[in-house]
mmCIF file of N, CA and C in Angstrom:
data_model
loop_
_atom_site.group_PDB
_atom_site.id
_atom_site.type_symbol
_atom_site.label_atom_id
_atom_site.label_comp_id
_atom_site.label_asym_id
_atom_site.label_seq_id
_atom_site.Cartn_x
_atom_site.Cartn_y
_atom_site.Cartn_z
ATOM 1 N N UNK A 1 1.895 -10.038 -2.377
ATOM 2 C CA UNK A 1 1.268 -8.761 -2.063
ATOM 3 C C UNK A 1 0.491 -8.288 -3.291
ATOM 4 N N UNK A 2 -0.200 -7.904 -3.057
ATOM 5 C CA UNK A 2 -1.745 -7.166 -4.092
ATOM 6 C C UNK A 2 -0.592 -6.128 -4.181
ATOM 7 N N UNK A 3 -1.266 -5.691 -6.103
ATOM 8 C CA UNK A 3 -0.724 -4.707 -6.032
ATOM 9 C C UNK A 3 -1.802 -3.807 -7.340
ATOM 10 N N UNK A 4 -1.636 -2.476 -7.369
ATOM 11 C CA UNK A 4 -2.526 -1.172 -8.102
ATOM 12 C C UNK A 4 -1.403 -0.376 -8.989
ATOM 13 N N UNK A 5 -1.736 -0.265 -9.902
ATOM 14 C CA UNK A 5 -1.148 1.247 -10.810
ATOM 15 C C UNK A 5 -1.674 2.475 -10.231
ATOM 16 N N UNK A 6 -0.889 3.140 -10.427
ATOM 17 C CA UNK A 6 -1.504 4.742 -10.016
ATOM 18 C C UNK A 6 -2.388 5.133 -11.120
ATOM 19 N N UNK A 7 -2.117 4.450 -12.428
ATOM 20 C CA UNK A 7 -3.147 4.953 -13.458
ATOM 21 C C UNK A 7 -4.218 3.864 -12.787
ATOM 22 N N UNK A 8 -4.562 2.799 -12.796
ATOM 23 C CA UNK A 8 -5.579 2.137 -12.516
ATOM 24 C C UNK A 8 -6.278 3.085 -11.643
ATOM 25 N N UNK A 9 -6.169 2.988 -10.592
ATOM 26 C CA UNK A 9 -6.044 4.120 -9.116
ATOM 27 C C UNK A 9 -7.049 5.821 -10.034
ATOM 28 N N UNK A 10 -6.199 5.835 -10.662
ATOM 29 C CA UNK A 10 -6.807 7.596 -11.505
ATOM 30 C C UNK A 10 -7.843 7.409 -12.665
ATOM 31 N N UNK A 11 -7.531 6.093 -13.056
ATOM 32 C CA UNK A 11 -8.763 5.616 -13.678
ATOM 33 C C UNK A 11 -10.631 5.850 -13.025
ATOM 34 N N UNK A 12 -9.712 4.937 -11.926
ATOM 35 C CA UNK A 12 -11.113 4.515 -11.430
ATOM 36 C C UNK A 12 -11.838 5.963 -10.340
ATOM 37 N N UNK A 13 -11.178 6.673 -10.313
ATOM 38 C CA UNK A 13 -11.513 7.713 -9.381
ATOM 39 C C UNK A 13 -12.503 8.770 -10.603
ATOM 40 N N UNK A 14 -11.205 8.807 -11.639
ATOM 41 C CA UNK A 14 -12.013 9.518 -12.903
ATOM 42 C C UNK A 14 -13.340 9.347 -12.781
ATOM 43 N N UNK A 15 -13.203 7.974 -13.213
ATOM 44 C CA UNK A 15 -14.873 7.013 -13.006
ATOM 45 C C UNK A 15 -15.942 7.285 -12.142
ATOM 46 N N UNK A 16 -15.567 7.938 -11.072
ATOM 47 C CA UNK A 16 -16.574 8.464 -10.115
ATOM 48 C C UNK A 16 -16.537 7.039 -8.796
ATOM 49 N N UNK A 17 -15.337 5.616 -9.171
ATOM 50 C CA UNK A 17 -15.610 4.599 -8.228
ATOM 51 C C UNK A 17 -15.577 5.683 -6.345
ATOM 52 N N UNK A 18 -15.935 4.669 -5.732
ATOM 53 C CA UNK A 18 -15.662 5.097 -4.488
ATOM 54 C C UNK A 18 -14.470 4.029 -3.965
ATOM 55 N N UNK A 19 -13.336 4.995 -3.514
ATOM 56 C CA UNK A 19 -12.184 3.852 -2.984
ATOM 57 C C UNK A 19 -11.996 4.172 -1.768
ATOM 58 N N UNK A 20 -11.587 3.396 -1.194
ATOM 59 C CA UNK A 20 -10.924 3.392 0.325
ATOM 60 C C UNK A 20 -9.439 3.352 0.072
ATOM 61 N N UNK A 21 -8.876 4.839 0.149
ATOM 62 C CA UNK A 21 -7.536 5.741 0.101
ATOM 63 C C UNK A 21 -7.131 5.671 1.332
ATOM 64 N N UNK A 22 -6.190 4.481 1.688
ATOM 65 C CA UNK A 22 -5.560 5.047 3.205
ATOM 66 C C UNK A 22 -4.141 5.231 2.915
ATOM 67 N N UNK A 23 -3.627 6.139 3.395
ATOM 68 C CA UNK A 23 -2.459 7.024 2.917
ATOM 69 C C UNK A 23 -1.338 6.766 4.439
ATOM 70 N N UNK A 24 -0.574 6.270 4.348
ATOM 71 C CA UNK A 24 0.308 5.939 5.637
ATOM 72 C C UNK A 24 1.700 6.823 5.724
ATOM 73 N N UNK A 25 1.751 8.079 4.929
ATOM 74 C CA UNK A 25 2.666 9.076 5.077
ATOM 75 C C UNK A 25 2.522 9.145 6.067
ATOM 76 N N UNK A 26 3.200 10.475 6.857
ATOM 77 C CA UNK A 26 3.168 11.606 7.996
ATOM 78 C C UNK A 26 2.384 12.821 7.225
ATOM 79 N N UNK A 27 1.649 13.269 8.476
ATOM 80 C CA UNK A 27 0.795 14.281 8.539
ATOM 81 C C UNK A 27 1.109 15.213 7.813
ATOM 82 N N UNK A 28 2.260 16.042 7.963
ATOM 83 C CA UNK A 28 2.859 16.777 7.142
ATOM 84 C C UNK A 28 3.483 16.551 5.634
ATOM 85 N N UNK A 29 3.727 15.381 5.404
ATOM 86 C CA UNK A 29 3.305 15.429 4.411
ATOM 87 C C UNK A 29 2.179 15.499 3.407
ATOM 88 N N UNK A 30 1.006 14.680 4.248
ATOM 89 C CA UNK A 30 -0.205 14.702 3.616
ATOM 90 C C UNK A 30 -0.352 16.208 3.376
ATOM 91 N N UNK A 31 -0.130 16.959 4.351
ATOM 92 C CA UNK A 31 -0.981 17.991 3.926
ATOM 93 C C UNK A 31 -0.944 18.846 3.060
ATOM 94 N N UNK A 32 0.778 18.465 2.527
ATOM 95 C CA UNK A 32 1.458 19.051 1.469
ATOM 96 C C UNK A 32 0.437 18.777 0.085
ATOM 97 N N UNK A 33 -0.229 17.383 -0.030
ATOM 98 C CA UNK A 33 -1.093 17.090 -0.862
ATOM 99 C C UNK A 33 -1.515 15.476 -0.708
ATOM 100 N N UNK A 34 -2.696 15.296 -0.839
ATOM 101 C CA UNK A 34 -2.981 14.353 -0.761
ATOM 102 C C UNK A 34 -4.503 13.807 -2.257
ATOM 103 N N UNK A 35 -4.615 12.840 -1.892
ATOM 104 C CA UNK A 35 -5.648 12.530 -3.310
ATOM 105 C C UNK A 35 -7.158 12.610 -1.903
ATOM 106 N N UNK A 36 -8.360 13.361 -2.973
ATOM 107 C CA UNK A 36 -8.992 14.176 -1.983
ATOM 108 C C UNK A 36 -10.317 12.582 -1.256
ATOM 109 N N UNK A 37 -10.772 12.623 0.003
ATOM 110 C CA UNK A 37 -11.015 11.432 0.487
ATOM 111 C C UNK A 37 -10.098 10.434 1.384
ATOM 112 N N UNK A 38 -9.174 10.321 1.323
ATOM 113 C CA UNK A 38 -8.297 9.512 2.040
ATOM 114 C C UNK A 38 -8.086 9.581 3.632
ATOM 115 N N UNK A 39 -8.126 8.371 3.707
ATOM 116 C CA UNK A 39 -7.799 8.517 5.569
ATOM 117 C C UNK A 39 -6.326 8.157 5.227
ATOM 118 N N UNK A 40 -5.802 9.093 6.682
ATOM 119 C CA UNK A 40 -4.817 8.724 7.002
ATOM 120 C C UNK A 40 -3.861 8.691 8.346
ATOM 121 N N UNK A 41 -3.405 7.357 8.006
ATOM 122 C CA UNK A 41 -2.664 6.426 8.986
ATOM 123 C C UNK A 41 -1.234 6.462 9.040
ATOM 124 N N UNK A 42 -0.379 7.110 9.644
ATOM 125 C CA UNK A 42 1.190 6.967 9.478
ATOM 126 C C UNK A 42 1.559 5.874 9.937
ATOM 127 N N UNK A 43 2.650 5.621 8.817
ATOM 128 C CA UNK A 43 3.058 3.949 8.903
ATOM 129 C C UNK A 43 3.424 3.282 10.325
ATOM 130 N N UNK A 44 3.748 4.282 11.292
ATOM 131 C CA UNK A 44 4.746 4.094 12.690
ATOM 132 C C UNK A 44 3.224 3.877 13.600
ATOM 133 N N UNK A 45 2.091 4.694 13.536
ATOM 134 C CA UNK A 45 0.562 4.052 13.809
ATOM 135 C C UNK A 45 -0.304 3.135 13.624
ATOM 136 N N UNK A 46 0.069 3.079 12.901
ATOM 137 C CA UNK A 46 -0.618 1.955 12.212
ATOM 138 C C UNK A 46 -1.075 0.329 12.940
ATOM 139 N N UNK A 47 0.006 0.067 13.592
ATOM 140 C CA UNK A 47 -0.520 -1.123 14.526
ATOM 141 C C UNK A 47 -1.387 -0.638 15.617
ATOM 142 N N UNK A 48 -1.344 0.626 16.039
ATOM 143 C CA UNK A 48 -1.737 1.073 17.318
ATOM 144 C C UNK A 48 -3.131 1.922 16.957
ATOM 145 N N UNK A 49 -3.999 1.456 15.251
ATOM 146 C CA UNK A 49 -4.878 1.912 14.793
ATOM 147 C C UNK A 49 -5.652 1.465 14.186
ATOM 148 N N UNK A 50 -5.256 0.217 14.304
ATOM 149 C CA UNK A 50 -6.240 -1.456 13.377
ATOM 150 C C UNK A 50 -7.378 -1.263 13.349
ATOM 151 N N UNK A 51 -8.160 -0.849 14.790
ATOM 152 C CA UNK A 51 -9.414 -1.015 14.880
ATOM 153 C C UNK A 51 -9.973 0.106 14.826
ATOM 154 N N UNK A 52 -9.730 1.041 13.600
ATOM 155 C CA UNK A 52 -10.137 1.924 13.003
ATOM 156 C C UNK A 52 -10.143 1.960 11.766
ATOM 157 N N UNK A 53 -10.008 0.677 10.606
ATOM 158 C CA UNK A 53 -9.966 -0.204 9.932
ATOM 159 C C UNK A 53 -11.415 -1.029 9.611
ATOM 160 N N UNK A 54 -11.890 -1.296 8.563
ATOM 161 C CA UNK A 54 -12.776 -2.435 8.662
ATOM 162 C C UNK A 54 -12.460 -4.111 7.745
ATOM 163 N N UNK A 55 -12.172 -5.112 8.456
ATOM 164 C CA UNK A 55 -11.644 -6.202 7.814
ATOM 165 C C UNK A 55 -12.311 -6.796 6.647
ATOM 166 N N UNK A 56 -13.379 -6.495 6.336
ATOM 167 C CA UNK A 56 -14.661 -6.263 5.168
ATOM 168 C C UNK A 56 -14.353 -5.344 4.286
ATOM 169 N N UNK A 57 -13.502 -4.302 4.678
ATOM 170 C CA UNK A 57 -13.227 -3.074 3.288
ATOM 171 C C UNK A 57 -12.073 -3.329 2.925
ATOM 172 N N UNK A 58 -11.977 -3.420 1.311
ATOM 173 C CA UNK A 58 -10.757 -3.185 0.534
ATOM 174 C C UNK A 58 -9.904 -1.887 0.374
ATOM 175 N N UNK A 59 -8.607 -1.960 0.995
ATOM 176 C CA UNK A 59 -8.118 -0.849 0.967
ATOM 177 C C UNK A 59 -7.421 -0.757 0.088
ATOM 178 N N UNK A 60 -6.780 0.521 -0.556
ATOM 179 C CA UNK A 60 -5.468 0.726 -1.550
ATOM 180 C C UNK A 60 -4.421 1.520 -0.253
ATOM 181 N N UNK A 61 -3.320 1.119 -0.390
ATOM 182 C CA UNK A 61 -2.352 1.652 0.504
ATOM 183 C C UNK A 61 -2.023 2.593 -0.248
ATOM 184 N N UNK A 62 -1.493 4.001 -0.380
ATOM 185 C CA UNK A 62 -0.609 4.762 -0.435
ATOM 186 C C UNK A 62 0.265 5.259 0.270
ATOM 187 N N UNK A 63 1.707 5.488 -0.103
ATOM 188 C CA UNK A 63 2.705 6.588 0.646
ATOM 189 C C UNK A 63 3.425 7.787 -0.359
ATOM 190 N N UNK A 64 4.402 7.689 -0.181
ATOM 191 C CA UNK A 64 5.483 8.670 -1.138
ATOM 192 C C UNK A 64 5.798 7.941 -2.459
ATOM 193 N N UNK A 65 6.453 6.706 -2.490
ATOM 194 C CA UNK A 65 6.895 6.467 -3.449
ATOM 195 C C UNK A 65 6.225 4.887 -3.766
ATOM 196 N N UNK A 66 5.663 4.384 -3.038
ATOM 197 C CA UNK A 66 5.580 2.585 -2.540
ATOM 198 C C UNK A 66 6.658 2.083 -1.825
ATOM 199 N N UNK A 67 7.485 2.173 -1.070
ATOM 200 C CA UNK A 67 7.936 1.581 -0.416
ATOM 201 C C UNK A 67 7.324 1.454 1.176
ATOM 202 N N UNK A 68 6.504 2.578 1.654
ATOM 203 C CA UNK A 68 5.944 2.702 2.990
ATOM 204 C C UNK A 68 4.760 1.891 2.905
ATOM 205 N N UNK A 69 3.946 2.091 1.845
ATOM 206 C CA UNK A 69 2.527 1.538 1.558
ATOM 207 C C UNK A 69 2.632 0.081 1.289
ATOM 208 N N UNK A 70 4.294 -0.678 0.196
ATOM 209 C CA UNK A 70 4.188 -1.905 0.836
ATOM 210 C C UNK A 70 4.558 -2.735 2.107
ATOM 211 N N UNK A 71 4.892 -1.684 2.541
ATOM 212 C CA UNK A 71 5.218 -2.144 4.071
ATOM 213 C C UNK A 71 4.163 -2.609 5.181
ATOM 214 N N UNK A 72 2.935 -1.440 4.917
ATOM 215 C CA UNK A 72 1.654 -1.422 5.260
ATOM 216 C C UNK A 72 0.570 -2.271 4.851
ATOM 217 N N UNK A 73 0.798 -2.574 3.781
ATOM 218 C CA UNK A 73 -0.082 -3.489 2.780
ATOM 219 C C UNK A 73 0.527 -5.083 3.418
ATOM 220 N N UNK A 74 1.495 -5.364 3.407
ATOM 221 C CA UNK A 74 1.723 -6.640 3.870
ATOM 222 C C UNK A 74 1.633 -6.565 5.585
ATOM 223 N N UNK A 75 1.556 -5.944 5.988
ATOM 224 C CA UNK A 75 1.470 -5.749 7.549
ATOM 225 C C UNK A 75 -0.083 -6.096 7.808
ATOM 226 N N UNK A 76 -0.790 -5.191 6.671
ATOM 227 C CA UNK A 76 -2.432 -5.637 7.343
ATOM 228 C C UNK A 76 -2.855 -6.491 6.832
ATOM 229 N N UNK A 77 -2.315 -6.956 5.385
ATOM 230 C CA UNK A 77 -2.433 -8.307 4.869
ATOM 231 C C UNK A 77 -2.180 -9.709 5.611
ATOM 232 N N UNK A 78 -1.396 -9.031 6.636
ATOM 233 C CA UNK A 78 -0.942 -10.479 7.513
ATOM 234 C C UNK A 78 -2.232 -10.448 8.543
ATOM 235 N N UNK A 79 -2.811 -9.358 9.158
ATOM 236 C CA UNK A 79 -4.013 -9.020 9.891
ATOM 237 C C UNK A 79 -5.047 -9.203 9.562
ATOM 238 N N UNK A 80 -5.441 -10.304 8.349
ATOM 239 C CA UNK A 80 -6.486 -10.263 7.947
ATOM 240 C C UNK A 80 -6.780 -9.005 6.863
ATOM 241 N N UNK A 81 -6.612 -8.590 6.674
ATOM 242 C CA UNK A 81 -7.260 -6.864 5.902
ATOM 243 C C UNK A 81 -6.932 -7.255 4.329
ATOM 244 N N UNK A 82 -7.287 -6.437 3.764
ATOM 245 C CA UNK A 82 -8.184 -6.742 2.063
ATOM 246 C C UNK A 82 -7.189 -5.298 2.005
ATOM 247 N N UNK A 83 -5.814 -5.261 1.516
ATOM 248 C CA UNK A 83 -4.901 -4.500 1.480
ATOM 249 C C UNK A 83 -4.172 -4.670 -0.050
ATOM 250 N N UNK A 84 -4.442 -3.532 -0.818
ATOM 251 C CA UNK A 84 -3.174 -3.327 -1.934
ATOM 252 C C UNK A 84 -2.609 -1.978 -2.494
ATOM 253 N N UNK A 85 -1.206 -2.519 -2.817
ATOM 254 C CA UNK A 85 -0.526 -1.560 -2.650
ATOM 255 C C UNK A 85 -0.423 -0.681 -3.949
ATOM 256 N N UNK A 86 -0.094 0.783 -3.667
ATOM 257 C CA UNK A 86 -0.209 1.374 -4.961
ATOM 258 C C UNK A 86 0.963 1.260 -5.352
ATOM 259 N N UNK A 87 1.372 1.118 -6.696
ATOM 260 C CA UNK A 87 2.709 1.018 -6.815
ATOM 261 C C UNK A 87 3.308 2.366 -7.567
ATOM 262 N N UNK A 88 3.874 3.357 -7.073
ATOM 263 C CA UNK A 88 4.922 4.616 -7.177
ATOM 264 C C UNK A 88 4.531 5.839 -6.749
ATOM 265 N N UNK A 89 3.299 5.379 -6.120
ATOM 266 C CA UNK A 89 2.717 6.743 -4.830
ATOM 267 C C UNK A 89 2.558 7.780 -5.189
ATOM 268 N N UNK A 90 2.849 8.811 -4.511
ATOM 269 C CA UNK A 90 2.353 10.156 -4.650
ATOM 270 C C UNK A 90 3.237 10.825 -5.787
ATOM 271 N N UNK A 91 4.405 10.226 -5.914
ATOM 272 C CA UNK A 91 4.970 11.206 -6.856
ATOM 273 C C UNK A 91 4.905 10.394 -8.169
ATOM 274 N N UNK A 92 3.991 9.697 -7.978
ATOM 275 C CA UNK A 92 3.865 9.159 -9.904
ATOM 276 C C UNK A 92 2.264 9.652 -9.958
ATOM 277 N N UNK A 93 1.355 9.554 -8.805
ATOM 278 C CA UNK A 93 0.131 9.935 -8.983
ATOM 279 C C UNK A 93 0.046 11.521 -10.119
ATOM 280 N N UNK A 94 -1.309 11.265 -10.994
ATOM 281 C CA UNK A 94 -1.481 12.809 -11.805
ATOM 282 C C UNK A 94 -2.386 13.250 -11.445
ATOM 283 N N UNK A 95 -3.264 12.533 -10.678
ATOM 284 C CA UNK A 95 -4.567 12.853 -10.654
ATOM 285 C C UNK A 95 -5.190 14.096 -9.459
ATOM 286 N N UNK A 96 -6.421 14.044 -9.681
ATOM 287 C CA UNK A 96 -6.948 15.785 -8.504
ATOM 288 C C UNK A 96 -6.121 15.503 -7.365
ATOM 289 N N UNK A 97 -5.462 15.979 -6.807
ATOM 290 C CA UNK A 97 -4.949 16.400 -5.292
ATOM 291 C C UNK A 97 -5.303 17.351 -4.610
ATOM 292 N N UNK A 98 -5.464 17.607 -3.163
ATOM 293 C CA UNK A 98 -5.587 18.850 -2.260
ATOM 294 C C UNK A 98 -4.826 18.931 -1.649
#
């Protein structure tokens, strides 16, 4: 499994990169905060949302801690998908949130 730092991750956002943030919490949590840009997919949707996905875009998974996001990351990794995982999620992330 691919895997990201959350500093790499806050690096590159610093940077002005453009990433593809898909966030596989629950709703309610996102909304508690999320890193600003991100789609999001709850992990329990996620099969039933593939093709809202593009198999050409590199994604970074996020969840809470990494354990949901590698769950997700090897799930679409098996689907073909350009999937890696962040490793310690939202509560190691420092960076802008909404």
């Amino acid at each position: 499994m691919k895997e990201i730092s959350v500093q790499e991750v806050q690096q590159s956002l610093k940077n002005g990169e453009k990433l593809n943030l898909l966030d596989v919490r629950e709703v309610a949590e996102v909304q508690e905060d999320h890193i600003p840009g991100i789609i999001n997919i709850p992990l329990g949707l996620l099969e039933f949302r593939l093709q809202e996905l593009n198999k050409n875009t590199p994604y970074i998974i996020i969840c809470r801690s990494g354990g949901r996001s590698g769950q997700a990351t090897e799930f679409l990794a098996h689907h073909g998908y350009d999937a890696t995982n962040m490793v310690g999620g939202m509560l190691a992330f420092k960076g802008k949130v909404e």
